[in-house]
Amino acid sequence: MSYQGPPGYGNGYPPVYGQHGNYNDRPPQGGYPPHSEQQTAPSPGAYTQGRISMQQLQAMQAQNEAAFYQQSQYAQAPYVHNQQPVYYQPPPPQPQQQQSYTQYIDPRQPQYAPVQNYPTQYDGSYDELSLTAPMPQLQAPRQQPQQQPGPQVNARVAHSSMPPVVKKPKPPVLPPVDPYSLLPALAEEYFGAAHDVGLVTAQRMDANAVISYQKMIATGLGCLEVAINSGRLEPRLEAKIRLRYAGVLLEDTDNTMEAETALSKGITLCEQNRYFDLKYNMQVLLAKLMFARSPKAALKALDGYIKDVEAYQHHSWIYVFRFLKATLGLQSGRSSDTNSALQTLRSISSIANDRGDHAIVTIASLVDALASLHMPSSGSVESIDRALATVNMYQLDPECAIPPLQALGHIVDTTASLTNSSSDKTMPKLKAMQDMINNAFADSEEWNRSTDAMKLPINRGRGDAHISSQDTSGVLKLGQDGRDMLLVTLMGKSDVFILCHLLTGIIRLHVSAVDGSALKYLRQGLQRSLDMKTIKYSGSLPGALAKIRWRGMITCYFYIYMVFCSISTTDWITVKANLDAFEVAISDMGTSVEPIIVQMYIYLSAMYFQGTGDLQRALELYRSEEFALPNPDDVARSPEEQVRRDLAVLAAMNSLWIMQCGPQVDLEQNADLLAILEPWGANNANKEIGAVYNLLRASVETRPATTQTQSKAYIRAAMEVARNMKNVHLICVVLNLMRKRAGICCG
């Protein structure tokens, strides 16, 4: 039986798609016909002109493809895919009526399927191919109206034109971040923002600015508190946060109990994990907290800390705790604590000398000399000389070539010479101090103007491996050479420069106030002090207030000595101008002004009225409550108290001299006043005040009257002091008194 259906696939008839033989009705190039198992309907047929054999079809198709690739964008035929359906364009239709033959692909005859090659990618841009029988020829493409391809065709074209997909490796999965570990960084942001406006807030002291500062500090403390209470921190991180938390509480708040609790828990945590560096740092803060409440308990606790570090042979912290004990002992004001502090400083010097830490020896000796200057006693001069001799022994040591340390040595040496020596010995030391300061400003790059701390190197021992780190940078730092660096807070570069100008003006005022050199240095230093108000400072509000207070005090002292210079030259107009500026400076300081500053202003005002002839007004000021003499048996507890006593004695002496200018002099009252002044004048540690008292005894008339022999003795003693101290003004007063009392020789 013969086959009655349409010509099948593989019987010499190629598959043709489309109902009318149109080229655009065929599937896109590269598309695959549906699989035989998925095909549910027969493929549509196409119009053909006749039957050709399979061999002719393959030959014509190969020639057409070769001709196409010569004109296409490919240099050579790309990789072809086998067993794909053939797409071709039949020859143009003839005038006769076309006949339609529907052909179907017989899936049961795969052996007759043509093997054709087509490019793996198709962009739809090449020309159409045509076949003519019997020989294939390349025909020009016909212009046919564009038809909108179906959605399936567009999807296939888009898929064939897309670049190959390259699968990127997945990024590694990061462990989840604990939000509690980010809270310390957030707290530091708040602390930094508050400290940036600390100086501006301290200068304005506006209520809103202070509240804003306190809110930022409180927010930062809240972040640290949440992190501490989370219980999800590593032990060292928790210890660091507790240290920072207590430090901020100590610096910016008055909540000492909360800070002490945090430090106690932190010390316990450090002892469990052997964090010696953090433990010692916490103990330093704890001692400061205890000193604010009970100085005696703090000093006793420091003795225990010193024993512990000595047992572990942690030498760097031995220095830290001993220096802390010495400074707290000097601040307590009690004589027993002061003597203990001096002994502690000398033990530090001895230990450091044995270990070769010469910078520590130098700073300990300088603090010893400063303490002796601060609290003068019978043996203070010898102590100062011994300490300065130790400093001079290491002045050429490279380890001691630290500009702040050298500047402190020159300042202490010059100040001691001003107090206990004549101007002949003081001027060379003043010249050495000026040269050192000028060289330091010109050459030193390490001495930064924005920092007040100097670094002193310490040689490490066997047990000093883990006693300092970046977490102890407020006390100990790790140097670049592997040694520990002790941080000592002193003065900034500009502050040292201002202080040197003040000392220079004071010393030149003692030498001579007529040449104007003293006033020149004082004015330069005053201008530098006023310019310091515009310098930026980043720190806590209490620290900024302390700096403003110190600069205000140094400004007041400049005005004090400028008034003295103008009084010495009887320039009363300048005296009045400086007194007015002095009053403004006192008002700017507000409640932070020291009582001694106010007392100095009253004393200078009385001198101004005395010099301009308003004796009654001057006498009222000299007799004010500010200059009441205390009980002679009471011992001065501080240098400020001693200065206030000296001013009261001078005010009483000036009052006694003014009383001699009246029409009627009360001789008995003069004798009573001299008897009151005798304990303060005859045995005064200030030799110049003693010389003034001797001049009073020689010049003031009393009942009973002073004999001529006694007057000679008083004048001779005053002249000896004036000559030794090179006090030109005192010498002039003595000479005038000798001229008044003719026949009295100075001997």
XYZ file of C-alpha atoms in Angstrom:
747
model
C 0.000 0.000 0.000
C 1.323 3.361 -0.932
C 1.444 6.425 1.379
C -1.515 8.715 0.598
C -0.675 11.640 2.825
C 1.505 14.645 2.146
C 5.164 14.240 1.417
C 6.937 13.329 4.625
C 10.190 14.425 6.085
C 13.060 12.392 4.694
C 11.377 11.496 1.371
C 13.183 14.182 -0.570
C 11.081 17.079 0.655
C 12.703 19.501 3.077
C 10.669 20.918 5.938
C 9.213 24.332 5.102
C 7.550 26.488 7.738
C 4.775 28.956 7.076
C 1.547 28.752 5.209
C 2.488 30.896 2.217
C 6.198 30.293 1.917
C 7.028 33.656 3.496
C 10.523 34.008 4.944
C 9.350 35.924 7.939
C 7.031 33.104 8.959
C 9.886 30.768 9.735
C 11.336 30.382 13.207
C 14.357 32.527 14.038
C 17.824 31.334 13.234
C 19.170 29.208 16.003
C 15.739 28.219 17.282
C 15.012 24.549 17.726
C 11.833 22.801 16.544
C 9.790 21.176 19.209
C 10.756 17.715 20.247
C 8.855 14.869 18.751
C 7.479 13.897 22.122
C 6.304 17.430 22.838
C 4.807 18.025 19.352
C 1.052 17.819 19.526
C 0.113 19.205 16.096
C 1.655 18.847 12.689
C 3.876 21.637 11.414
C 2.401 23.852 8.722
C 3.446 23.255 5.172
C 4.951 25.578 2.565
C 4.727 26.221 -1.159
C 7.447 24.580 -3.168
C 8.199 24.413 -6.873
C 9.177 20.803 -7.058
C 10.940 17.952 -5.439
C 14.711 17.794 -5.100
C 16.869 15.106 -3.651
C 18.485 15.195 -0.242
C 21.990 15.333 -1.734
C 21.143 18.381 -3.860
C 19.577 20.083 -0.879
C 22.673 19.621 1.236
C 24.975 20.881 -1.517
C 22.922 24.007 -2.144
C 22.669 24.748 1.540
C 26.438 24.462 2.026
C 27.135 26.883 -0.863
C 24.607 29.405 0.435
C 26.126 29.318 3.890
C 29.632 29.788 2.522
C 28.493 32.778 0.495
C 26.733 34.232 3.525
C 29.737 34.047 5.860
C 31.898 35.804 3.317
C 29.617 38.847 3.604
C 28.760 38.569 7.295
C 30.533 40.031 10.342
C 32.316 36.766 11.196
C 35.798 36.152 9.834
C 35.139 32.447 9.776
C 32.221 30.203 10.316
C 31.684 29.768 14.017
C 31.049 26.581 15.819
C 27.949 24.944 14.290
C 25.291 22.895 15.874
C 24.236 19.633 14.240
C 20.834 18.140 13.624
C 18.949 21.417 13.358
C 16.095 22.259 10.978
C 16.958 23.957 7.709
C 15.613 27.385 6.981
C 15.684 28.557 3.370
C 13.866 30.822 1.008
C 12.119 29.191 -1.946
C 12.484 30.755 -5.389
C 10.148 33.600 -6.317
C 6.625 32.464 -7.150
C 5.712 31.804 -10.807
C 2.695 33.320 -12.512
C 0.876 30.043 -12.438
C -1.275 29.169 -9.522
C 0.651 28.048 -6.513
C -0.125 24.763 -4.914
C 0.146 24.148 -1.227
C 1.629 20.984 0.117
C 1.614 20.405 3.783
C 4.650 18.507 4.994
C 5.135 16.891 8.297
C 8.210 15.793 10.072
C 8.088 12.103 10.584
C 9.757 11.438 13.945
C 9.943 7.751 13.077
C 12.573 8.332 10.371
C 15.487 10.110 12.105
C 18.013 8.534 9.777
C 16.771 10.774 6.988
C 17.024 14.013 8.972
C 19.418 16.440 7.291
C 22.581 17.372 9.110
C 22.979 21.146 8.876
C 25.385 23.611 10.485
C 24.259 26.951 11.882
C 25.940 29.535 14.036
C 25.408 29.297 17.763
C 24.443 32.971 17.939
C 22.139 34.900 15.697
C 21.462 38.621 15.742
C 18.993 38.701 12.872
C 21.163 41.000 10.750
C 22.351 38.848 7.873
C 20.625 38.519 4.492
C 18.159 35.908 3.443
C 19.285 32.802 1.619
C 17.530 31.483 -1.497
C 17.718 28.198 -3.290
C 17.176 27.578 -7.003
C 17.117 24.272 -8.761
C 19.131 22.651 -10.034
C 22.221 24.759 -8.991
C 22.121 26.966 -5.843
C 22.816 30.652 -6.369
C 23.130 33.493 -3.874
C 20.264 35.893 -4.425
C 19.884 39.435 -3.194
C 17.470 39.802 -0.323
C 14.004 40.946 -1.142
C 12.527 43.953 0.572
C 9.516 42.669 2.406
C 7.337 44.431 4.917
C 8.430 44.001 8.501
C 6.223 41.896 10.620
C 6.126 42.080 14.363
C 7.682 38.896 15.670
C 5.824 36.956 18.262
C 6.765 36.972 21.925
C 8.363 33.554 21.676
C 10.597 34.739 18.827
C 11.663 37.858 20.766
C 12.541 35.777 23.778
C 14.698 33.458 21.685
C 16.495 36.342 19.944
C 17.141 38.105 23.230
C 18.396 34.916 24.773
C 20.759 34.254 21.863
C 22.223 37.809 21.930
C 22.907 37.980 25.708
C 26.522 37.623 26.867
C 27.466 34.452 28.671
C 26.581 34.448 32.346
C 29.593 34.287 34.641
C 28.804 33.164 38.133
C 30.670 35.209 40.727
C 31.787 33.559 43.910
C 29.642 34.410 46.875
C 31.277 36.741 49.407
C 32.270 35.145 52.662
C 29.628 35.305 55.294
C 30.766 37.703 58.031
C 29.983 36.868 61.613
C 27.238 38.978 63.140
C 28.441 42.189 64.808
C 27.641 42.569 68.460
C 26.017 46.005 68.827
C 27.275 46.301 72.395
C 30.868 46.349 71.157
C 30.055 49.463 69.097
C 28.795 51.460 72.066
C 32.297 52.499 73.271
C 33.040 54.046 69.876
C 29.717 55.871 69.974
C 30.514 57.121 73.472
C 33.879 58.456 72.302
C 32.071 60.391 69.568
C 29.958 62.121 72.194
C 32.971 62.788 74.425
C 34.925 64.228 71.502
C 32.050 66.478 70.472
C 31.741 67.763 74.033
C 35.472 68.374 74.405
C 35.601 70.290 71.120
C 33.343 72.946 72.612
C 34.847 72.767 76.107
C 36.914 75.955 75.813
C 34.096 77.955 74.219
C 31.707 76.792 76.914
C 34.198 77.705 79.638
C 34.697 81.186 78.193
C 30.985 81.906 77.837
C 29.623 79.902 80.783
C 26.180 80.248 79.254
C 23.509 78.078 80.857
C 22.388 76.554 77.557
C 25.970 75.834 76.485
C 26.755 74.159 79.797
C 23.580 72.063 79.614
C 24.422 70.999 76.050
C 27.921 69.980 77.169
C 26.548 68.015 80.093
C 24.016 66.234 77.872
C 26.741 65.031 75.519
C 28.843 63.778 78.436
C 25.807 62.081 79.986
C 24.916 60.401 76.690
C 28.437 59.058 76.318
C 28.405 57.765 79.881
C 25.058 56.118 79.185
C 26.524 54.260 76.210
C 29.395 52.975 78.345
C 27.030 51.972 81.120
C 24.826 49.967 78.744
C 27.890 48.193 77.367
C 29.130 47.356 80.870
C 25.765 46.009 82.013
C 25.245 43.908 78.870
C 27.446 41.076 80.139
C 28.491 40.230 76.570
C 31.911 41.886 76.477
C 35.314 40.280 76.548
C 37.093 40.679 79.889
C 39.766 43.082 78.664
C 37.280 45.189 76.730
C 35.066 45.381 79.783
C 38.031 46.438 81.919
C 38.961 49.146 79.414
C 35.397 50.448 79.353
C 35.253 50.539 83.150
C 38.513 52.486 83.213
C 37.214 55.002 80.702
C 33.871 55.240 82.479
C 35.498 56.038 85.817
C 37.921 58.498 84.225
C 35.115 60.541 82.674
C 33.166 60.482 85.928
C 36.224 61.743 87.789
C 36.979 64.483 85.272
C 33.552 65.798 84.272
C 31.229 64.948 87.155
C 31.036 64.905 90.930
C 29.680 61.356 91.097
C 32.641 59.931 92.980
C 30.710 57.008 94.469
C 29.723 55.632 91.063
C 33.282 56.050 89.818
C 34.691 54.283 92.868
C 32.277 51.371 92.376
C 33.254 51.005 88.723
C 36.951 51.065 89.610
C 36.569 48.500 92.388
C 34.825 46.045 90.054
C 37.353 46.768 87.334
C 40.300 46.092 89.636
C 38.756 42.750 90.631
C 38.287 41.842 86.963
C 41.892 42.776 86.158
C 43.219 40.700 89.033
C 41.298 37.655 87.792
C 42.747 38.004 84.282
C 46.171 39.436 85.270
C 45.759 42.721 83.404
C 48.470 44.540 85.343
C 48.532 47.622 83.131
C 44.814 48.309 83.478
C 44.812 47.412 87.159
C 47.548 49.914 88.029
C 45.866 52.614 85.980
C 42.611 52.033 87.847
C 44.430 52.219 91.164
C 45.825 55.628 90.198
C 42.309 56.933 89.571
C 41.021 55.299 92.733
C 43.697 57.038 94.832
C 42.700 60.408 93.349
C 39.050 59.735 94.148
C 39.871 58.758 97.706
C 42.045 61.852 98.188
C 39.085 64.119 97.378
C 37.129 62.523 100.234
C 39.845 61.504 102.695
C 43.490 62.486 102.027
C 44.768 60.285 104.830
C 43.002 57.189 103.461
C 44.334 57.877 99.973
C 47.939 58.137 101.166
C 47.548 54.922 103.153
C 46.134 53.119 100.108
C 49.079 54.322 98.034
C 51.468 52.752 100.523
C 49.793 49.396 99.859
C 49.955 49.878 96.089
C 53.655 50.693 96.312
C 54.343 47.474 98.234
C 52.535 45.425 95.579
C 54.429 46.872 92.621
C 57.716 46.554 94.471
C 56.970 42.869 95.072
C 56.381 42.344 91.332
C 59.389 44.557 90.451
C 57.308 46.696 88.104
C 59.670 49.656 88.235
C 57.733 52.000 85.987
C 54.697 51.818 88.225
C 56.878 52.204 91.303
C 57.757 55.654 89.975
C 54.111 56.394 89.151
C 52.735 55.559 92.585
C 55.577 57.266 94.433
C 55.191 60.456 92.393
C 51.449 60.357 93.022
C 51.994 59.977 96.747
C 54.429 62.907 96.776
C 52.138 65.255 94.850
C 49.080 64.374 96.938
C 51.111 64.832 100.113
C 52.180 68.303 98.998
C 48.567 69.204 98.207
C 47.262 68.157 101.611
C 48.866 71.172 103.305
C 49.793 69.316 106.497
C 53.395 69.562 107.590
C 53.655 65.824 108.275
C 52.421 64.991 104.777
C 54.796 67.569 103.295
C 57.800 66.033 105.020
C 56.693 62.561 103.909
C 56.354 63.835 100.343
C 59.893 65.203 100.374
C 61.212 61.873 101.648
C 59.289 60.073 98.891
C 60.830 62.311 96.232
C 64.325 61.636 97.535
C 63.685 57.878 97.542
C 62.556 58.138 93.904
C 65.762 59.947 93.053
C 67.830 57.251 94.775
C 66.045 54.354 93.022
C 66.244 56.026 89.631
C 69.924 56.806 90.073
C 70.674 53.141 90.792
C 68.741 51.993 87.687
C 70.183 54.638 85.385
C 66.919 56.517 84.836
C 68.517 59.954 84.835
C 65.433 61.778 83.559
C 63.495 60.468 86.572
C 66.293 61.645 88.867
C 66.083 65.119 87.339
C 62.321 65.521 87.631
C 62.297 64.195 91.203
C 64.999 66.681 92.203
C 63.164 69.565 90.533
C 59.909 68.740 92.321
C 61.894 68.570 95.575
C 63.267 72.058 94.919
C 59.816 73.390 94.021
C 58.367 71.959 97.230
C 61.105 73.636 99.256
C 60.367 76.938 97.523
C 56.658 76.478 98.093
C 57.004 75.779 101.801
C 60.041 77.720 103.037
C 61.627 76.519 106.249
C 64.920 76.728 108.064
C 66.576 74.100 105.877
C 64.860 74.938 102.609
C 67.852 76.792 101.167
C 70.134 73.787 101.627
C 67.502 71.447 100.177
C 67.114 73.644 97.110
C 70.849 73.843 96.545
C 71.229 70.068 96.891
C 68.385 69.360 94.476
C 69.676 71.837 91.886
C 73.169 70.351 92.146
C 71.708 66.950 91.242
C 69.908 68.493 88.281
C 73.058 70.179 87.015
C 74.944 66.883 87.232
C 72.774 65.377 84.478
C 72.170 68.466 82.362
C 74.491 67.159 79.601
C 72.977 63.666 79.586
C 71.216 62.940 76.250
C 68.308 61.310 78.108
C 67.724 64.588 79.941
C 67.802 66.722 76.789
C 64.032 67.186 76.961
C 63.013 70.830 76.341
C 60.188 70.983 78.938
C 62.446 69.368 81.536
C 65.291 71.762 80.780
C 62.937 74.747 80.900
C 61.608 73.661 84.291
C 65.169 73.353 85.588
C 66.042 76.893 84.489
C 62.819 78.332 85.934
C 63.361 76.689 89.329
C 67.014 77.735 89.423
C 66.197 81.348 88.521
C 63.331 81.546 91.014
C 65.476 80.144 93.819
C 68.201 82.641 92.995
C 65.667 85.485 93.036
C 64.483 84.451 96.491
C 67.764 83.621 98.206
C 70.524 85.388 96.266
C 71.526 88.809 95.058
C 70.941 90.194 91.601
C 74.598 89.587 90.670
C 74.006 85.826 90.873
C 70.528 86.010 89.412
C 71.321 87.812 86.127
C 73.568 85.045 84.672
C 70.909 82.450 85.455
C 68.288 84.679 83.879
C 70.393 84.957 80.721
C 70.802 81.159 80.564
C 67.048 80.685 80.945
C 66.289 83.149 78.149
C 68.761 81.494 75.775
C 67.353 78.048 76.466
C 63.756 79.146 75.910
C 64.606 80.942 72.664
C 66.485 77.915 71.324
C 63.662 75.584 72.289
C 61.126 77.720 70.442
C 63.322 77.854 67.355
C 64.620 74.266 67.132
C 62.400 71.861 69.049
C 59.645 70.219 67.022
C 58.710 67.679 69.698
C 57.666 70.340 72.194
C 54.173 70.889 70.874
C 52.316 73.969 72.002
C 49.041 72.081 72.336
C 50.246 69.522 74.887
C 51.163 70.040 78.514
C 52.815 66.658 79.123
C 56.425 65.617 78.735
C 57.656 62.050 78.253
C 60.436 60.733 80.475
C 62.149 57.472 79.414
C 62.352 54.547 81.857
C 64.587 51.507 81.426
C 62.694 48.212 81.556
C 63.462 45.359 83.914
C 62.787 41.627 83.774
C 59.220 41.828 84.994
C 58.198 44.838 82.936
C 56.873 42.962 79.902
C 53.139 43.645 80.140
C 52.847 46.622 82.454
C 52.257 49.331 79.845
C 50.174 49.457 76.705
C 48.135 51.824 74.586
C 45.406 51.580 77.212
C 47.649 53.266 79.815
C 48.603 56.205 77.600
C 47.390 58.678 80.203
C 50.125 57.591 82.632
C 52.621 55.351 80.827
C 53.246 55.022 77.118
C 55.328 52.550 75.180
C 58.217 54.336 73.502
C 59.530 53.657 70.027
C 62.743 52.229 71.450
C 60.853 49.708 73.604
C 61.187 51.631 76.849
C 58.354 52.951 78.959
C 57.637 56.673 78.857
C 56.352 58.368 82.010
C 53.950 61.221 81.236
C 54.359 64.226 83.534
C 51.865 67.055 83.131
C 53.554 70.425 83.423
C 52.998 73.482 81.249
C 52.652 74.061 77.561
C 55.252 75.766 75.438
C 53.425 79.098 75.362
C 52.778 78.984 79.106
C 56.491 78.524 79.779
C 57.259 81.443 77.471
C 54.792 83.679 79.348
C 56.165 82.635 82.737
C 59.718 83.413 81.620
C 58.639 86.929 80.606
C 57.106 87.438 84.044
C 60.263 86.258 85.823
C 62.425 88.470 83.621
C 60.291 91.515 84.405
C 60.393 90.813 88.156
C 64.168 90.362 88.217
C 64.814 93.492 86.163
C 62.433 95.413 88.408
C 64.591 94.433 91.384
C 67.703 95.596 89.564
C 66.341 98.870 88.198
C 62.910 100.160 87.296
C 64.191 103.374 85.754
C 65.604 101.995 82.493
C 62.215 100.596 81.428
C 63.472 97.109 80.545
C 61.304 95.496 83.221
C 58.186 97.215 81.920
C 59.034 96.158 78.353
C 59.217 92.451 79.247
C 56.072 92.672 81.335
C 54.113 94.230 78.479
C 55.318 91.579 76.030
C 54.326 88.794 78.378
C 50.951 90.404 79.036
C 50.214 90.641 75.323
C 51.186 87.007 74.869
C 48.895 86.024 77.730
C 45.968 87.924 76.209
C 46.607 86.291 72.827
C 46.358 82.854 74.426
C 42.597 83.323 74.760
C 42.172 82.792 71.011
C 44.136 79.524 70.857
C 41.978 76.456 70.297
C 41.822 73.850 73.023
C 40.118 70.478 72.993
C 39.439 69.051 76.410
C 37.000 68.742 79.240
C 35.117 71.683 80.668
C 36.887 71.498 84.065
C 40.238 71.381 82.275
C 39.315 74.408 80.178
C 38.185 76.275 83.291
C 41.508 75.489 84.980
C 43.426 76.850 81.980
C 41.331 80.015 81.869
C 41.817 80.470 85.598
C 45.600 80.050 85.315
C 45.819 82.537 82.446
C 43.641 84.975 84.359
C 45.935 84.735 87.370
C 49.090 85.205 85.307
C 47.456 88.232 83.647
C 46.725 89.721 87.069
C 50.340 89.226 88.129
C 51.508 91.054 85.025
C 49.324 94.015 86.002
C 50.600 93.866 89.591
C 54.245 94.212 88.597
C 53.458 96.777 85.912
C 51.858 98.902 88.646
C 54.986 98.456 90.764
C 57.126 99.632 87.830
C 54.990 102.737 87.326
C 54.984 103.527 91.060
C 58.782 103.269 91.107
C 58.979 105.992 88.448
C 56.084 108.017 89.995
C 54.102 107.743 86.760
C 50.722 108.004 88.457
C 48.734 108.270 85.223
C 50.069 104.913 84.074
C 49.500 103.542 87.555
C 45.830 104.501 87.378
C 45.434 102.985 83.895
C 47.024 99.708 84.972
C 44.880 99.598 88.107
C 41.738 99.985 86.016
C 42.849 97.164 83.708
C 43.703 95.095 86.777
C 40.173 95.599 88.099
C 38.694 94.431 84.777
C 40.861 91.305 84.858
C 39.626 90.522 88.369
C 36.002 90.925 87.327
C 36.575 88.620 84.328
C 37.756 85.864 86.646
C 34.543 86.081 88.643
C 34.283 83.810 91.639
C 37.429 81.890 90.710
C 39.703 84.783 91.671
C 42.040 84.085 94.568
C 41.734 86.198 97.734
C 45.389 87.121 97.472
C 44.720 88.779 94.087
C 41.976 90.949 95.592
C 44.229 91.827 98.511
C 47.004 92.877 96.125
C 44.598 95.142 94.243
C 43.550 96.879 97.474
C 47.171 97.286 98.549
C 48.210 98.809 95.208
C 45.215 101.147 95.265
C 46.268 102.342 98.724
C 49.783 102.948 97.396
C 48.316 105.003 94.542
C 46.340 107.206 96.949
C 49.399 107.514 99.190
C 51.549 108.593 96.245
C 49.028 111.125 94.955
C 48.614 112.704 98.412
C 45.224 111.299 99.418
C 46.568 110.029 102.736
C 43.199 109.667 104.409
C 41.905 107.372 101.656
C 45.158 105.410 101.711
C 44.978 105.032 105.491
C 41.417 103.691 105.249
C 42.492 101.020 102.778
C 45.545 100.032 104.811
C 43.359 99.582 107.883
C 40.687 97.528 106.120
C 39.773 94.004 107.206
C 41.816 92.542 104.372
C 45.005 93.525 106.218
C 44.145 92.384 109.725
C 47.176 90.870 111.450
C 46.641 87.291 112.662
C 47.925 85.746 115.837
C 51.749 85.522 115.738
C 51.615 82.018 117.185
C 49.602 80.704 114.233
C 51.701 79.029 111.555
C 50.974 79.720 107.907
C 49.552 76.586 106.290
C 50.299 77.577 102.727
C 52.511 79.991 100.795
C 49.435 82.023 99.842
C 48.628 82.506 103.503
C 52.199 83.590 104.159
C 52.018 86.177 101.376
C 48.771 87.557 102.766
C 50.448 87.928 106.163
C 53.362 89.767 104.603
C 50.972 92.167 102.857
C 49.197 92.804 106.161
C 52.551 93.602 107.805
C 53.487 96.001 104.979
C 50.086 97.708 105.201
C 50.587 98.233 108.952
C 54.083 99.673 108.334
C 52.745 102.091 105.706
C 49.964 103.137 108.074
C 52.547 103.894 110.752
C 54.534 106.062 108.353
C 51.408 107.970 107.245
C 50.574 108.628 110.905
C 53.870 110.512 111.265
C 52.667 113.117 108.737
C 49.814 114.399 110.891
C 49.921 117.629 112.852
C 49.892 115.724 116.108
C 51.820 112.482 116.418
C 50.764 110.032 119.100
C 54.097 108.743 120.398
C 52.549 106.137 122.665
C 50.450 104.772 119.812
C 53.612 104.553 117.703
C 55.295 102.509 120.399
C 52.312 100.177 120.647
C 52.231 99.615 116.874
C 55.962 98.875 116.760
C 55.501 96.353 119.547
C 52.724 94.664 117.540
C 54.916 94.556 114.419
C 57.992 93.226 116.193
C 57.104 89.492 115.901
C 56.377 89.970 112.208
C 59.339 92.178 111.349
C 62.266 91.186 113.493
C 62.097 87.465 112.727
C 60.516 87.505 109.284
C 61.815 84.996 106.749
C 61.720 87.756 104.137
C 64.878 89.742 104.814
C 63.617 92.828 103.004
C 60.574 93.080 105.284
C 62.940 92.806 108.230
C 65.013 95.667 106.794
C 61.895 97.861 106.481
C 61.040 97.138 110.109
C 64.541 98.248 111.152
C 64.055 101.511 109.256
C 60.789 102.078 111.122
C 62.477 101.553 114.457
C 65.157 104.035 113.451
C 62.827 106.745 112.074
C 59.551 106.661 114.030
C 59.463 108.711 117.211
C 58.232 106.879 120.261
C 57.884 107.319 123.957
C 60.272 106.344 125.377
C 62.446 107.606 122.510
C 64.918 105.432 120.622
C 68.537 106.172 121.461
C 71.052 107.255 118.849
C 73.011 104.051 119.248
C 69.929 101.961 118.636
C 69.090 104.026 115.554
C 72.576 103.461 114.152
C 72.236 99.734 114.675
C 68.858 99.621 112.926
C 70.105 101.647 109.956
C 73.265 99.574 109.670
C 71.260 96.335 109.604
C 68.902 97.695 106.944
C 71.773 98.897 104.772
C 73.473 95.515 104.970
C 70.347 93.750 103.741
C 69.844 96.310 100.961
C 73.417 95.884 99.765
C 73.288 92.101 99.835
C 69.962 91.963 98.008
C 70.961 94.713 95.562
C 67.645 96.432 96.308
C 68.083 99.906 94.849
C 64.853 101.289 96.296
C 65.691 100.138 99.789
C 69.162 101.656 99.485
C 67.600 104.988 98.474
C 65.297 104.929 101.504
C 68.217 104.193 103.832
C 70.323 106.988 102.351
C 67.475 109.501 102.692
C 67.017 108.523 106.306
C 70.747 108.879 106.947
C 70.730 112.320 105.341
C 67.807 113.361 107.536
C 69.632 112.269 110.613
C 72.873 114.102 110.151
C 75.797 112.736 111.997
C 74.723 109.104 111.664
C 77.138 107.102 109.584
C 76.429 103.829 107.966
C 79.565 102.239 109.299
